[in-house]
Amino acid sequence: MFTIDDLADRLGGYLPSEEIRQVKRAFYYAEQAHDGQRRRSGEPYVTHPLAVANILANMHMDHQALMAAMLHDVIEDTGVSKKSLAEQFGEPVAELVDGVSKLTQITFEDKAVAQAENFQKMVLAMSRDIRVIIVKLADRLHNMRTLGALRPDKKRRIARETLEIYARIAGRLGINTIRVELEDLSFQALHPMRSERIKRAVGKARGNRRTTIRQVQSSLQKCLDDDGLPGTVVGRQKHLLSIYRKMRDQRKPFAEIMDVFGFRIITDDVDSCYRILGAVHNLYKPVPGRFKDYIAIPKANGYQSLHTTLFGTGGMPIEVQIRTREMEAMANNGIAAHWLYKAGQTERPIAAGSHARAREWVRGLLEMQRQAGNSLEFIEHVKNDLFPDDIYVFTPKGDIMELPQGATVIDFAYSVHTDIGNSCIACRIDRHLAPLSSRLESGQTLEIITAPGARPNTAWLSFVITAKARSAIRHALKHQQHTESVQLGHRLLNKALADYELSLEELPQSALPALLKELSLKRSDELLESIGLGNRMAHAMAHRLASSVPSDQPAADSATSDDAERSILISGADGMVINFARCCHPLPGDPVVGHLSVGKGIVVHRTECRNLAELKSDPDKLFALDWSENIQEDFPVALRIHMESRRGLVAELASLVTDADANIERIGIEECDARLSIVNLTLSVRDRVHLARIMKRIRNLPRVDKINRVRN
């Protein structure tokens, strides 16, 4: 059995004796604290923290992280407090232990909420010290190695959580050795039969192809030796989950997946990497489009390497990765290599960039946490953010920005800064104007055009893919909806109070607080928001407020009353609580009326809209509306055109509409007979005057029989 003395011998390779002594002291303290406790396997509980520390020792973590590993369950499972740990081992170790400790047992509605809350706590701890997550990953790895003692349903739940969260975090931080083992252990727990069959098949395939692998490895090594290039060629094994995913996603049989030979060439410096690349391309022909340079443009987790695929003997594919020893350490240990450097084990800070990127990622998580509506929404954002394949685009100044595959202009804008995303109105891709929904490709240069007062659009949620953009848009829309709902609710309540010759400003001071208490509301904004969203009727609230006013209360003066009775002004098309009916497409200049829809606010209709027939019997639900004089936006309108069929009809209409400074949103053609067609056209126009000018131009086209605006 592995002992503390075995660990001390291993630590002697990179830690001074004083620090090793402190690690041993933490072990003896944990052993005493956990005395009498046993794991489900029957072993003494202290074997678990010792194993976690051993995993961290393999990564050459510093002595404080190793001490935290020894003590990480002491606060939760024994009577020892954080304060006691701080007195015994110092504040940094106590903070690490507190960060790694699980949530105090709270009764949640379900396990999903508990896991999400636990993860939120871990993110906060990570923001103070990134080592928290490294210790937590080692803790999870040992728990996965010892899953055998648990019930099958608990095994599957823990394995799924590990695969969805912890393995992805390990990958995001570049700790590849832990990521691969977590993925394979999760795969074995979730699909034991598939895992076992693939493991047996891999062993058999490797045995059958041992001679071929040796030949390829020898030819690559001979190529390096002949050219005097420093480098060692090693075989690269595929892990089980990777093989399974390729078989499932690419619909390939096992034989095709295992036909690809993988090798890694480790060399001394970056210059040798590129020279070796030239040598292997001279030995075997490269497969076009399969070369990737992660040295010039590292991955988000700091990973660096050259990747190429070659045509081997008989056309068999050979995948080759070329990297330096420092890059190899970075690929295996990721951000943990930062502490390896601090301990003086490497010549230069190979993980300094990775450490900075990890901190930036954690800052992004904290921002998402603040903006998310609840812990479950936050953890969904995190899952989406634990990265798929990346693309690399450039700012106008030449800075490289990394984004997930399929990212759009809006994703890029929010990755630069939340304020840039919120105020984005247009963009240029490689100096050409492009839609905000454009999917980005590696190598493009982007310039974001912003405007003060611009706001996110609800439609953006349908095409953004990054967690940061999605959570920032939702946060901005919630804030926007709240503000607009309160403003609209204030106007509606004042309008309803005008019937009682009152206004909100003239109510007795006790009237509104009394109503809020009766409705179990804390703030007046909550009442106004619910009125603005149509969840409470303004007239009912006004009646209750007015009934609390003494009969001798002086009536409002005429100026206030007139102000309250004015129509509600519509100032734009993009509000969150003023929506425009699609049945009649109202335009600025049209006589309009609004009705209150639950949860949506006011829906604007043209006064002659047939859909208002049922509502006209209930005047409390209808509101007089008027258009503001300074509307700068476009509105959709539907036209129906009867004209003779002819070639080039659509092109002619499109040209005419464009010349009239309008946009076609939708066009459809119905054939009436051999001679006549009906064109259904949806345009974006500014107002009635703009529409009249376009209709006049279309009416003057030859062979147009008639044109009319669609009423409903």
XYZ file of C-alpha atoms in Angstrom:
712
model
C 0.000 0.000 0.000
C 1.237 3.515 -0.852
C 2.447 5.356 2.283
C 3.413 8.885 3.302
C 7.082 7.831 3.207
C 6.681 6.747 -0.436
C 5.190 10.162 -1.198
C 8.003 11.941 0.662
C 10.585 10.049 -1.434
C 8.805 11.158 -4.611
C 8.620 14.785 -3.413
C 12.349 14.734 -2.682
C 12.926 15.006 -6.421
C 11.630 18.584 -6.598
C 10.748 20.038 -3.152
C 13.123 21.188 -0.373
C 13.149 19.113 2.824
C 11.410 21.826 4.918
C 8.393 21.856 2.559
C 8.280 18.029 2.518
C 8.208 18.119 6.333
C 5.176 20.452 6.209
C 3.377 18.079 3.804
C 4.035 15.144 6.179
C 2.736 17.210 9.118
C -0.494 17.897 7.167
C -0.844 14.127 6.536
C -0.485 13.229 10.229
C -3.005 15.961 11.128
C -5.512 14.568 8.574
C -4.869 10.996 9.788
C -5.740 12.035 13.338
C -8.791 14.075 12.250
C -10.188 11.189 10.148
C -9.379 8.566 12.790
C -12.069 5.860 12.789
C -13.540 6.932 9.427
C -13.492 4.451 6.552
C -14.255 4.599 2.856
C -16.973 2.432 1.303
C -14.238 0.056 0.129
C -13.331 -0.552 3.816
C -9.944 1.235 3.674
C -9.036 3.933 6.247
C -10.357 7.284 5.000
C -6.904 8.901 5.056
C -5.863 6.750 2.073
C -8.022 9.044 -0.093
C -6.283 12.382 0.697
C -2.917 10.617 0.426
C -3.818 9.332 -3.046
C -5.005 12.833 -4.089
C -1.660 14.294 -2.934
C 0.156 11.594 -4.929
C -1.720 12.616 -8.108
C -0.647 16.230 -7.507
C 2.932 15.076 -6.864
C 2.953 13.491 -10.339
C 2.151 16.996 -11.644
C 4.901 18.509 -9.421
C 2.469 20.811 -7.611
C 3.769 23.045 -4.812
C 3.739 22.090 -1.117
C 0.686 24.264 -0.242
C -1.453 22.437 -2.828
C -0.213 19.086 -1.481
C -1.077 20.124 2.084
C -4.543 21.218 0.937
C -4.959 17.809 -0.737
C -4.179 16.091 2.583
C -6.666 18.296 4.445
C -9.362 18.836 1.786
C -12.105 16.837 3.573
C -11.199 17.833 7.136
C -13.573 20.846 7.345
C -16.534 18.944 5.904
C -16.121 15.515 7.513
C -14.618 16.321 10.925
C -15.059 18.942 13.617
C -12.023 20.988 12.532
C -12.735 24.615 11.570
C -11.138 26.769 8.882
C -9.755 29.024 11.625
C -7.965 26.061 13.275
C -6.411 25.071 9.930
C -5.232 28.650 9.373
C -3.548 28.662 12.791
C -1.861 25.311 12.154
C -0.878 25.598 8.475
C -1.312 29.249 7.439
C -4.051 31.241 5.707
C -3.235 30.184 2.071
C -3.653 26.464 2.896
C -6.851 27.114 4.877
C -8.296 29.107 1.942
C -7.428 26.284 -0.467
C -9.064 23.670 1.782
C -12.174 25.834 2.183
C -12.398 26.298 -1.593
C -12.135 22.566 -2.271
C -14.557 21.578 0.503
C -18.013 20.676 -0.732
C -21.076 22.734 0.121
C -22.444 22.354 3.634
C -25.276 19.867 3.401
C -28.311 21.938 2.418
C -31.633 20.423 1.353
C -32.219 21.350 -2.293
C -35.205 20.553 -4.464
C -33.131 18.134 -6.519
C -29.569 16.961 -7.058
C -29.125 19.126 -10.172
C -29.572 22.292 -8.103
C -27.196 20.984 -5.422
C -24.498 20.215 -8.007
C -24.944 23.609 -9.652
C -24.718 25.434 -6.313
C -21.618 23.410 -5.434
C -19.990 24.350 -8.724
C -20.801 28.035 -8.201
C -18.996 27.933 -4.863
C -16.005 26.305 -6.541
C -15.865 29.051 -9.187
C -15.751 31.721 -6.468
C -12.924 29.849 -4.764
C -11.075 29.455 -8.100
C -11.201 33.224 -8.573
C -9.157 33.626 -5.387
C -6.696 30.783 -6.088
C -6.707 28.735 -9.301
C -5.036 25.814 -7.446
C -8.458 25.056 -5.953
C -9.630 23.504 -9.206
C -6.410 21.491 -9.642
C -6.821 19.934 -6.173
C -10.513 19.357 -6.918
C -9.672 17.602 -10.207
C -7.204 15.317 -8.419
C -9.874 14.602 -5.776
C -12.405 13.724 -8.490
C -9.850 11.544 -10.329
C -9.217 9.366 -7.257
C -12.969 9.135 -6.580
C -13.451 7.941 -10.177
C -10.686 5.348 -9.758
C -12.530 3.940 -6.713
C -16.130 4.013 -8.032
C -16.445 0.244 -7.724
C -17.863 0.341 -4.180
C -20.879 2.504 -5.154
C -24.382 1.591 -6.351
C -24.767 1.465 -10.190
C -27.133 4.476 -10.308
C -24.750 6.586 -8.203
C -21.830 5.482 -10.387
C -23.631 6.700 -13.518
C -24.610 10.036 -11.954
C -21.052 10.780 -10.812
C -19.608 9.617 -14.140
C -21.990 11.855 -16.119
C -21.165 14.881 -13.944
C -17.441 14.117 -14.352
C -17.732 13.891 -18.123
C -19.852 17.024 -18.506
C -17.994 19.295 -16.075
C -14.703 18.086 -14.593
C -13.169 16.433 -17.682
C -14.020 19.526 -19.713
C -12.474 21.830 -17.109
C -9.304 19.711 -17.136
C -9.197 20.057 -20.917
C -9.884 23.796 -20.709
C -6.938 24.207 -18.315
C -4.716 22.007 -20.507
C -4.297 19.189 -17.929
C -4.465 16.464 -20.555
C -3.321 13.504 -18.430
C -6.197 14.029 -15.973
C -8.714 14.812 -18.751
C -7.995 11.562 -20.627
C -8.204 9.393 -17.513
C -11.415 11.102 -16.294
C -13.015 10.564 -19.718
C -12.040 6.886 -19.909
C -13.142 6.154 -16.322
C -16.477 7.941 -16.962
C -16.922 5.955 -20.184
C -16.293 2.686 -18.306
C -18.882 3.616 -15.653
C -21.528 4.769 -18.146
C -20.995 2.043 -20.785
C -19.109 -0.861 -19.152
C -19.752 -3.405 -21.949
C -18.818 -1.047 -24.806
C -15.720 0.053 -22.919
C -14.557 -3.511 -22.303
C -15.108 -4.565 -25.943
C -13.176 -1.579 -27.299
C -10.354 -2.154 -24.771
C -9.999 -5.811 -25.884
C -10.127 -4.819 -29.566
C -7.454 -2.130 -29.068
C -5.130 -4.616 -27.328
C -5.601 -7.129 -30.124
C -5.092 -4.527 -32.887
C -1.898 -3.210 -31.281
C -0.524 -6.726 -31.024
C -1.268 -7.437 -34.711
C 0.303 -4.174 -35.901
C 3.339 -4.052 -33.630
C 5.748 -4.715 -36.516
C 4.230 -1.994 -38.731
C 4.326 0.558 -35.883
C 8.007 -0.257 -35.232
C 8.834 0.191 -38.935
C 7.159 3.601 -39.161
C 8.758 4.726 -35.893
C 12.197 3.577 -37.086
C 11.843 5.342 -40.448
C 10.849 8.621 -38.740
C 13.743 8.362 -36.246
C 16.230 7.522 -39.049
C 14.977 10.564 -41.006
C 15.795 12.827 -38.018
C 19.196 11.217 -37.413
C 20.200 11.469 -41.086
C 19.376 15.208 -41.127
C 21.106 15.795 -37.772
C 17.870 16.954 -36.108
C 17.459 16.462 -32.336
C 14.273 14.583 -31.549
C 12.730 11.429 -30.075
C 9.854 9.594 -31.796
C 7.281 7.949 -29.525
C 4.025 6.161 -30.310
C 0.787 7.930 -29.381
C -2.114 5.858 -28.035
C -5.754 6.761 -28.606
C -7.883 6.602 -25.479
C -11.109 4.602 -25.310
C -13.662 7.435 -25.306
C -11.920 9.101 -28.261
C -12.203 5.864 -30.288
C -15.856 5.403 -29.288
C -16.798 9.003 -30.184
C -15.133 8.734 -33.604
C -16.928 5.451 -34.325
C -20.263 6.974 -33.271
C -19.958 10.479 -34.780
C -18.146 9.579 -38.016
C -20.075 6.288 -38.407
C -16.829 4.383 -39.011
C -16.039 0.790 -38.018
C -13.333 0.123 -35.422
C -10.863 -1.082 -38.082
C -10.902 2.300 -39.867
C -10.331 4.249 -36.649
C -7.390 2.038 -35.635
C -5.865 2.188 -39.146
C -4.549 5.670 -38.312
C -1.032 5.516 -36.824
C -0.208 8.253 -34.286
C 3.307 9.438 -33.374
C 4.766 12.283 -31.364
C 8.197 13.823 -31.955
C 9.736 15.607 -28.942
C 12.611 17.998 -29.662
C 14.708 20.759 -28.026
C 13.455 24.085 -29.397
C 10.861 25.745 -31.619
C 13.266 26.119 -34.566
C 13.832 22.342 -34.555
C 10.042 21.763 -34.624
C 9.713 23.484 -38.006
C 12.843 21.835 -39.423
C 11.544 18.409 -38.347
C 8.223 19.225 -40.026
C 10.057 19.817 -43.311
C 11.979 16.564 -42.908
C 8.905 14.366 -42.297
C 7.077 16.046 -45.201
C 10.055 15.084 -47.341
C 9.872 11.485 -46.098
C 6.087 11.026 -46.494
C 3.677 13.145 -48.533
C 1.441 15.368 -46.368
C -2.365 15.136 -46.614
C -3.631 18.505 -47.944
C -5.581 20.619 -45.444
C -4.543 18.528 -42.422
C -1.703 20.755 -41.128
C -2.279 22.891 -38.005
C 0.222 25.252 -36.400
C -0.641 25.539 -32.689
C 2.848 26.893 -31.932
C 2.280 30.213 -33.726
C -1.344 30.361 -32.492
C -1.699 28.368 -29.227
C -5.046 26.952 -28.071
C -6.965 28.730 -25.303
C -5.543 26.352 -22.680
C -1.945 27.111 -23.707
C -1.463 23.923 -25.781
C 1.263 24.242 -28.432
C 2.294 21.747 -31.114
C 2.555 21.207 -34.859
C -0.006 18.710 -36.228
C 0.297 17.078 -39.629
C -1.107 13.964 -41.331
C 1.049 11.988 -43.799
C 0.431 9.321 -46.455
C 2.455 6.322 -45.210
C 3.443 3.132 -47.011
C 0.444 1.731 -48.873
C -1.511 4.963 -48.290
C -2.061 4.381 -44.561
C -2.541 7.689 -42.671
C 0.125 8.705 -40.160
C -0.711 11.464 -37.670
C 2.367 13.274 -36.333
C 2.608 15.847 -33.533
C 5.866 17.820 -33.189
C 6.629 19.798 -30.028
C 9.371 20.785 -27.576
C 9.857 19.219 -24.140
C 8.338 22.311 -22.506
C 5.310 22.022 -24.800
C 5.015 18.336 -23.892
C 4.966 19.240 -20.176
C 2.395 21.932 -20.943
C 0.218 19.487 -22.929
C 0.225 16.976 -20.072
C 0.023 19.254 -17.034
C -1.462 22.467 -18.467
C -1.786 25.218 -15.913
C -0.167 22.979 -13.279
C 3.137 23.516 -15.137
C 3.005 27.083 -13.757
C 3.819 25.740 -10.267
C 6.379 23.336 -11.752
C 8.156 26.458 -13.049
C 7.799 28.283 -9.712
C 9.400 25.299 -8.016
C 12.447 25.834 -10.243
C 12.066 22.682 -12.322
C 12.105 24.322 -15.761
C 14.305 26.939 -17.347
C 11.577 29.418 -18.262
C 7.904 30.092 -17.457
C 6.397 27.627 -19.898
C 2.935 28.078 -18.372
C 2.909 31.796 -17.602
C 0.675 32.454 -20.615
C -1.562 29.516 -19.708
C -1.901 30.784 -16.143
C -2.959 34.225 -17.388
C -5.459 32.658 -19.824
C -6.885 30.473 -17.038
C -7.380 33.522 -14.818
C -9.076 35.322 -17.706
C -11.394 32.324 -18.155
C -12.277 32.302 -14.439
C -12.998 36.053 -14.598
C -15.358 35.296 -17.485
C -17.063 32.607 -15.358
C -17.568 35.124 -12.545
C -19.131 37.600 -14.967
C -21.484 34.884 -16.255
C -22.312 33.951 -12.654
C -23.349 37.516 -11.852
C -25.541 37.719 -14.954
C -27.156 34.260 -14.832
C -30.701 34.063 -13.484
C -29.957 31.024 -11.277
C -27.355 28.352 -10.646
C -28.786 25.901 -13.216
C -28.703 28.559 -15.963
C -25.105 29.347 -14.964
C -23.955 25.736 -15.160
C -25.544 25.394 -18.621
C -23.502 28.431 -19.722
C -20.355 26.778 -18.338
C -21.050 23.518 -20.200
C -21.445 25.467 -23.457
C -18.231 27.357 -22.766
C -15.987 24.303 -22.197
C -14.676 24.566 -25.621
C -15.358 22.848 -28.919
C -12.878 23.359 -31.795
C -11.632 26.918 -32.060
C -11.161 29.510 -34.794
C -8.777 32.466 -34.726
C -9.737 35.928 -35.954
C -7.986 39.295 -35.776
C -8.878 42.728 -34.437
C -8.062 45.772 -36.642
C -4.857 46.206 -34.554
C -3.728 42.647 -35.348
C -4.514 41.061 -31.959
C -5.602 37.413 -32.137
C -9.001 36.488 -30.665
C -9.988 32.868 -30.122
C -13.608 31.762 -30.571
C -15.477 28.439 -30.851
C -16.250 26.963 -34.264
C -19.457 28.529 -35.626
C -19.077 31.784 -33.657
C -20.706 34.913 -35.100
C -19.889 38.625 -35.202
C -21.928 39.160 -32.021
C -19.907 36.449 -30.225
C -16.720 38.283 -31.258
C -18.077 41.653 -30.050
C -18.895 40.232 -26.600
C -15.516 38.465 -26.374
C -13.838 41.874 -26.793
C -15.974 43.497 -24.070
C -19.559 43.249 -22.831
C -20.136 46.970 -23.505
C -18.932 46.516 -27.126
C -21.429 43.676 -27.599
C -24.314 45.596 -26.017
C -23.761 48.667 -28.242
C -22.894 46.800 -31.482
C -24.880 47.924 -34.555
C -22.768 46.758 -37.535
C -19.446 45.199 -38.476
C -16.847 44.946 -41.206
C -15.272 41.597 -42.036
C -12.041 42.095 -44.011
C -13.136 45.736 -44.561
C -16.525 44.794 -46.057
C -19.848 45.361 -44.268
C -21.405 42.076 -43.154
C -24.515 40.974 -41.198
C -24.141 40.607 -37.437
C -25.214 36.951 -37.752
C -22.279 36.089 -40.089
C -20.417 32.901 -39.104
C -16.700 33.611 -38.707
C -13.767 31.762 -40.245
C -10.144 31.607 -39.151
C -7.955 34.400 -40.480
C -10.678 37.050 -40.861
C -10.170 40.602 -39.556
C -13.171 42.108 -37.766
C -14.080 45.693 -36.970
C -17.117 46.309 -34.747
C -19.168 49.482 -35.250
C -20.954 50.696 -32.109
C -23.416 53.467 -31.324
C -24.253 55.062 -27.970
C -27.722 54.072 -26.843
C -27.794 50.916 -28.998
C -29.218 47.830 -27.282
C -29.049 44.031 -27.760
C -31.732 42.431 -29.892
C -33.769 39.398 -28.815
C -33.061 37.816 -32.234
C -29.357 37.621 -31.355
C -30.094 34.728 -28.996
C -31.066 32.590 -31.987
C -27.564 32.636 -33.499
C -24.925 33.377 -30.826
C -23.094 30.294 -29.510
C -20.681 31.490 -26.789
C -21.800 31.370 -23.176
C -20.500 34.873 -22.475
C -22.527 36.421 -25.312
C -25.689 34.476 -24.445
C -25.613 35.337 -20.733
C -24.727 39.010 -21.403
C -27.582 39.387 -23.924
C -30.085 37.756 -21.555
C -28.901 39.965 -18.711
C -29.213 43.130 -20.840
C -32.661 42.115 -22.134
C -33.901 41.381 -18.593
C -32.696 44.791 -17.453
C -34.184 46.451 -20.555
C -37.527 44.696 -20.097
C -37.642 45.608 -16.405
C -36.899 49.299 -17.118
C -39.431 49.543 -19.954
C -42.082 47.636 -17.985
C -41.715 49.996 -15.010
C -41.932 53.070 -17.257
C -44.991 51.721 -19.095
C -46.625 50.662 -15.818
C -46.115 54.176 -14.435
C -47.815 55.715 -17.486
C -50.708 53.210 -17.448
C -51.363 53.638 -13.716
C -51.255 57.429 -13.969
C -53.681 57.241 -16.903
C -56.066 55.040 -14.885
C -55.787 57.344 -11.836
C -56.791 60.292 -14.033
C -60.366 58.913 -13.998
C -60.341 59.659 -10.245
C -58.688 63.057 -10.796
C -55.498 61.727 -9.172
C -51.916 60.917 -10.130
C -49.198 58.825 -8.473
C -47.398 61.970 -7.338
C -50.519 63.292 -5.533
C -51.480 60.150 -3.627
C -51.160 60.258 0.177
C -47.803 58.873 1.303
C -49.441 55.903 3.033
C -51.608 54.803 0.031
C -48.970 53.051 -2.113
C -47.115 51.268 0.771
C -50.469 49.960 2.046
C -51.317 48.495 -1.391
C -47.826 46.952 -1.734
C -48.212 45.275 1.659
C -51.656 43.960 0.686
C -50.194 42.484 -2.543
C -47.083 41.082 -0.743
C -44.751 43.231 -2.843
C -41.583 44.867 -1.522
C -41.078 47.804 -3.908
C -43.270 50.034 -6.033
C -41.185 49.017 -9.087
C -42.521 45.458 -8.734
C -46.119 46.727 -8.935
C -45.381 49.010 -11.896
C -43.518 46.207 -13.715
C -46.423 43.774 -13.318
C -48.829 46.443 -14.653
C -46.513 47.193 -17.604
C -46.308 43.479 -18.460
C -50.092 43.120 -18.311
C -50.035 40.814 -15.278
C -52.135 43.295 -13.238
C -54.851 45.641 -14.518
C -54.042 49.339 -14.123
C -57.719 50.262 -13.576
C -58.066 47.718 -10.741
C -54.931 49.043 -9.023
C -56.082 52.658 -9.541
C -59.489 51.858 -7.981
C -57.840 50.354 -4.885
C -55.490 53.323 -4.536
C -58.289 55.862 -5.038
C -60.490 54.148 -2.451
C -57.797 54.797 0.172
C -57.858 58.570 -0.509
C -60.099 60.580 1.883
C -63.124 62.157 0.193
C -61.918 65.647 1.167
C -58.610 65.121 -0.743
C -58.282 68.023 -3.245
C -58.721 67.019 -6.887
C -55.750 67.122 -9.217
C -55.344 70.361 -11.132
C -56.293 70.379 -14.788
C -52.699 70.366 -16.038
C -51.921 67.083 -14.247
C -55.198 65.524 -15.317
C -54.688 66.517 -18.953
C -51.149 65.138 -18.840
C -52.425 61.785 -17.569
C -55.138 61.569 -20.204
C -52.787 62.051 -23.124
C -52.184 59.142 -25.475
C -49.214 56.856 -24.766
C -46.398 57.698 -27.189
C -44.695 54.973 -29.247
C -41.051 55.880 -29.711
C -39.548 52.854 -31.490
C -39.950 49.364 -32.896
C -37.516 47.478 -30.685
C -39.060 47.807 -27.217
C -39.448 44.847 -24.884
C -42.965 45.731 -23.672
C -44.409 47.413 -26.752
C -44.936 44.874 -29.532
C -46.347 45.375 -33.024
C -49.127 43.107 -34.251
C -48.184 40.950 -37.229
C -51.782 40.712 -38.389
C -52.057 44.347 -39.522
C -48.436 45.651 -39.560
C -48.992 49.173 -38.119
C -46.728 51.957 -39.455
C -45.878 55.438 -38.098
C -48.716 57.645 -39.319
C -51.386 54.933 -39.028
C -54.166 55.514 -36.459
C -53.318 52.918 -33.794
C -54.650 51.507 -30.564
C -53.037 49.153 -28.039
C -54.274 46.277 -25.939
C -52.599 44.790 -22.878
C -51.401 41.205 -23.335
C -50.377 39.195 -20.262
C -46.589 38.941 -20.017
C -45.991 40.952 -23.209
C -47.097 44.476 -22.357
C -48.900 46.544 -25.006
C -49.562 45.081 -28.470
C -50.056 47.791 -31.116
C -52.778 47.346 -33.800
C -54.185 49.587 -36.502
C -57.573 50.919 -35.386
C -59.392 49.093 -38.234
C -57.752 45.705 -37.443
C -60.439 43.001 -37.350
C -58.671 41.195 -34.494
C -59.660 44.031 -32.129
C -63.393 43.312 -32.487
C -63.577 41.183 -29.323
C -61.545 43.666 -27.253
C -63.562 46.784 -28.129
C -66.289 45.638 -25.735
C -63.809 45.965 -22.820
C -62.415 49.517 -22.819
C -60.143 48.756 -19.834
C -57.981 46.589 -22.114
C -57.576 49.199 -24.902
C -55.329 52.258 -24.811
C -55.089 55.309 -27.024
C -51.655 55.406 -28.657
C -49.815 57.985 -30.723
C -46.540 58.005 -32.639
C -43.480 59.935 -31.475
C -42.098 62.473 -33.979
C -38.510 61.182 -33.916
C -38.768 57.468 -34.807
C -35.695 56.353 -36.767
C -36.478 52.669 -37.315
C -37.961 50.490 -40.074
C -41.260 48.594 -39.794
C -42.541 45.603 -41.785
C -45.542 46.017 -44.099
C -47.255 43.513 -46.409
C -48.304 44.357 -50.009
C -50.321 42.380 -52.551
C -49.598 43.148 -56.217
C -51.678 41.874 -59.180
C -49.630 42.000 -62.388
C -48.915 40.198 -65.635
C -46.432 37.304 -65.494
C -43.126 37.902 -67.252
C -39.460 37.018 -67.039
C -37.345 39.166 -64.684
C -40.370 40.163 -62.551
C -38.659 39.592 -59.175
C -35.435 41.331 -60.244
C -37.389 44.371 -61.447
C -39.325 44.677 -58.175
C -36.149 44.192 -56.094
C -34.349 46.933 -58.014
C -37.268 49.359 -57.632
C -37.570 48.728 -53.854
C -33.810 49.141 -53.330
C -33.816 52.424 -55.252
C -36.607 53.631 -52.954
C -34.348 53.032 -49.907
C -36.346 50.068 -48.557
C -35.607 46.359 -47.968
C -37.462 43.238 -49.106
C -37.975 40.846 -46.178
C -40.075 38.240 -47.981
C -41.421 37.681 -51.496
C -43.771 35.049 -52.901
C -45.558 34.597 -56.240
C -48.955 32.941 -56.826
C -50.055 32.106 -60.366
C -53.700 33.031 -61.047
C -53.743 31.901 -64.681
C -51.420 31.815 -67.680
C -51.353 35.636 -67.822
C -51.750 36.998 -64.285
C -49.715 36.516 -61.081
C -50.133 37.787 -57.516
C -46.933 38.920 -55.800
C -46.982 38.887 -51.972
C -44.301 41.312 -50.831
C -43.163 42.130 -47.267
C -41.051 45.307 -47.045
C -39.282 47.267 -44.304
C -40.264 50.944 -44.509
C -39.973 54.028 -42.285
C -43.581 55.265 -42.249
C -46.796 55.706 -44.279
C -45.267 58.419 -46.478
C -42.338 56.171 -47.383
C -44.766 53.312 -48.151
C -46.982 55.567 -50.336
C -43.945 56.577 -52.404
C -42.972 52.933 -52.996
C -46.539 51.918 -53.885
C -46.736 54.771 -56.388
C -43.534 53.586 -58.103
C -44.780 49.991 -58.281
C -48.180 51.147 -59.584
C -46.387 52.995 -62.438
C -44.668 49.809 -63.618
C -46.029 48.497 -66.941
C -48.560 45.657 -66.668
C -49.310 46.225 -62.941
C -53.041 45.744 -62.570
C -53.462 46.814 -58.930
C -51.568 47.058 -55.641
C -52.947 47.171 -52.118
C -51.709 46.996 -48.561
C -52.724 43.795 -46.765
C -55.140 44.707 -43.968
C -55.196 41.385 -42.038
